Amino acid sequence: MDEGTAYGLAPATHDKALTEVGPGSPMGELLRRYWHPVGLAADAGATPKPVRALGEDLILFRDGEGRPGLVHPRCAHRGASLYYGRVEADGIRCCYHGWKFAVDGRCLDQPCEPEGGKLRDNVRQPWYPLEERYGLVFAYLGPPERKPLLPRIDVLEQLGEGESLEADDSSLGGGGPPVIPCNWLQHWENVVDSLHVPILHGVFSGPQFVPAMAQMPECHWETTGRGVRVTSYRDLDGGRRLHRVTEAAMPTLRVVPSPRLGQFGPVESIGWVLPIDDGSFRIYVAGRVKQPGDIGRMRSKMNGKFWWELSEEEHRAFPGDYEAQVSQGRIAAHSAEHLRTSDRGIALLRRFLREQLAVVANGGDPSGVARGAGADPLQHFANCGNFLAA
Amino acid sequence: MDEGTAYGLAPATHDKALTEVGPGSPMGELLRRYWHPVGLAADAGATPKPVRALGEDLILFRDGEGRPGLVHPRCAHRGASLYYGRVEADGIRCCYHGWKFAVDGRCLDQPCEPEGGKLRDNVRQPWYPLEERYGLVFAYLGPPERKPLLPRIDVLEQLGEGESLEADDSSLGGGGPPVIPCNWLQHWENVVDSLHVPILHGVFSGPQFVPAMAQMPECHWETTGRGVRVTSYRDLDGGRRLHRVTEAAMPTLRVVPSPRLGQFGPVESIGWVLPIDDGSFRIYVAGRVKQPGDIGRMRSKMNGKFWWELSEEEHRAFPGDYEAQVSQGRIAAHSAEHLRTSDRGIALLRRFLREQLAVVANGGDPSGVARGAGADPLQHFANCGNFLAA
Amino acid sequence: MDEGTAYGLAPATHDKALTEVGPGSPMGELLRRYWHPVGLAADAGATPKPVRALGEDLILFRDGEGRPGLVHPRCAHRGASLYYGRVEADGIRCCYHGWKFAVDGRCLDQPCEPEGGKLRDNVRQPWYPLEERYGLVFAYLGPPERKPLLPRIDVLEQLGEGESLEADDSSLGGGGPPVIPCNWLQHWENVVDSLHVPILHGVFSGPQFVPAMAQMPECHWETTGRGVRVTSYRDLDGGRRLHRVTEAAMPTLRVVPSPRLGQFGPVESIGWVLPIDDGSFRIYVAGRVKQPGDIGRMRSKMNGKFWWELSEEEHRAFPGDYEAQVSQGRIAAHSAEHLRTSDRGIALLRRFLREQLAVVANGGDPSGVARGAGADPLQHFANCGNFLAA
């Protein structure tokens, strides 16, 4: 009799607590204890820009005096969208009846009301605080009393001779288009899944980076206080040995040294995986570059083409991170997985996330949150990178 | 600590009783006590035309003897759509097995049955009664025993020298395409929201009509027995004063004088806001014109273009009623609104609608229903219009 | 007072037990006791091909040694899709971490694990057994212990002089495109609905086949042990009489002689109606032909054009089986039907299906299942066809 057929297979399910990010969900609340990038600095301007983060639709703008603002899209008056609003010196004005709001949501004018609205202080447009750093606009969508300091990151602060910082919003490292239609965790787990590299990026899509990366590495995983770090060992020409250190750190940092091994030393760039909602994400990156535009030049090509230039036949002949992760489904079916020893990074990262979920559920501050007088927001990632050992 | 942020914001909800129109819903039952236009007279012809009204899909046609018919789309026999039916002298015939139905749903033929169906009188295609007036086809979708007389309207009956009547189905006054993808009430409330005019149609989209309309008016609202009327006062050149009287009347009439102030006197046209379903509507208009085609020439342009010719940038630079109302959401989030003194028309209209809902719930006839011997279906709107005072 | 209007009409419902085919549904379980075609022989090749049958998504391929395979699309390891897999000599390999599976789901390699996965025998990719016959690939999606023999069919086994077999996957007889967006039963019932022919294919779409078929036939229906058979009698020129015998047989066979009456004798082809899911189906056909390509030439044209070449106006002027059946709705609304004497074939077929559902519910084998030593899988359909009587 046939064994192991698909007949009677239980419907597959995903781990909701680890993946779903909307308001009030466990992971949504955990992620809301951190700052997340929601745009490049230039995205905050005189034209209201719709952004979507953690399942919330918002409008990003910058008032005439240079202050960035992030507000609920529907006007507090009658709900017309501030997408059609006009940005003025001190705020954004709704097109329908002209209510104007400051970047912190205060109502500055109600022109159809006597005296511009004697009670206008009684209403406030829902808003979120923003800070700008490294060319990115960061938002805090969490409980106000828990707002941490916006972290500084050592490898983005210490610029070498002739280096400058550059930011990118095109989901570098995602292997596809700027908005990737699957759950953020499928990508973030991939950061510590070092053994897929020689298969997906080697056997399947040719040596996609450099030949050495197609070598099956020896890996060592460890839980850090802020996530999971993996060190991959590979032999290089001339008896040298590559120690490649990669890390997934709270809240969604991808700390991945260049897979092209162009230079050795600490990691050049930091990525933030922004969950747009349960079923899509995008990646913001900030990095040290030698020449303007270097960040954009990090983008992989397959068969000499960008991802969006490939035919369906080429996507199948040269599958990459996008194809592997998106094809896991809108949210991966965890109930049907079979993790093995080579998936140790995934297992450690999920365990770490579950611990952090428990911390928040118990009223605590999750890992890496710096808050209050004397708190130090500097985070150290210089131990991640491509390093040479004799 | 930050105040008024969007964190923890309750999910917004809409007032279902005021907005939803499907069969059995409170507003659906209230609206079903009236006649509604479902097409131009020419829409009822030899080619079956799908129409959707109050959440119901129907087929409009006109038999060979000139009688208009409105029937359920699925054949009572096996459910094939009468969209593929053939219109004959005395009814419409289904393409699948040939059953033929008269405009009142009686089954006239079952050609696959012996003798054309000896028991064919036992089956009836679900149908609705129609009447034609002012170039429009009106349908009554309510309980048969409550069917009122189809109203006559004074300003459409009394034609001046050289005037004729013209009908339009392109949603004149809606500020967008013929089918507008939001709840009907968002538009109907706008009829008595006179203070948005100088903002949306003045400050934002230039003086869209004539300069005087960009003036902030003094408004006086009152509940009539059939809805809400607003009189807006503006100063004109030469010391004259404009009294502009606009009305929202049951069931969905928009009685809006021309905002171009081309002439003074009673309102030229009447609009009916037809709820297609909970999330879309269209407007039928009938009006007195001097020249054929005048009705179509009432359609607004922005930046010299029709709405459907505008780029997304132009929609944002010149937002109009469509942009304001559709951006309130498929159904506006009433729980998040903050009504003020300038929203008095909206508040009165909702209160009036709630009273009418209660009348129907208690078994009564709602406002304006004329029925039975001696009932007078004439409705008076000549007191609406643009009028000059010294 | 108006009678029979659509006011208060109860929402229409469909018979779930007769129509829905997903895993665990009554009809889904009944149909899963049989083999169904899921592709042409050529569809199983070196490029993984997505197929959907009975609501299940699967991947069809053929390994390098010629064995066809049908597996669950998501890799048992982490769920990446085998759509991006690579077909090798002995199986299909996932692009993400390289697990390889044989056509029977056994895991042959886990290249990221020590020794290729010492415990790889503990995991199995969900799969289904396949057999090839008549140019088609048949799959068995049911309980393994109930797997029947794949039937042989007399009229496809006994080839005449110069005849050969040909297979087709373009839904011949469906009257539309290869994938037809309505429930499979709407089409299958049509097989024994002989009286629609002179209406739909005669009165409406001209004599679509040959003039004789536009004649209203005399019909005799009977339940066979495997479904329903209908004999339609028509008078031909010269005093001859046509006996046309058509049958719907388990599980979804359409045994329909050519409506073009090109020759007399047993039926030339057999169709299998494959329920893709509850709301769509396709038809596979195998038949005896004189010349290669004859099967494709069986496809009907309307107004001299293939279905997909017709304008919307032409679809309405020349409605066929597609228009009639798809317009019944995604799943026909059985609660609103009115069956009459001419629908006897439909009534018998539903009664027969309900009996078969009961057999399966009671633990039995449904009609036509041949299993075990000595079972004879030959099915006889030579009594179906177009026959001449004096």
CSV table of C-alpha atoms in Angstrom, one decimal, chain A residues 9-14 332-336, chain C residues 72 74:
chain,number,residue,atom,x,y,z
A,9,LEU,CA,-2.8,15.8,5.2
A,10,ALA,CA,-3.7,18.2,8.0
A,11,PRO,CA,-4.1,21.8,6.8
A,12,ALA,CA,-0.9,23.7,7.4
A,13,THR,CA,-0.8,26.5,9.9
A,14,HIS,CA,1.7,29.2,10.8
A,332,ALA,CA,5.3,30.1,6.0
A,333,ALA,CA,3.5,27.0,7.1
A,334,HIS,CA,5.4,26.2,10.3
A,335,SER,CA,3.3,23.2,11.2
A,336,ALA,CA,4.6,21.3,8.1
C,72,HIS,CA,2.9,18.6,-2.7
C,74,ARG,CA,5.9,22.9,-0.6
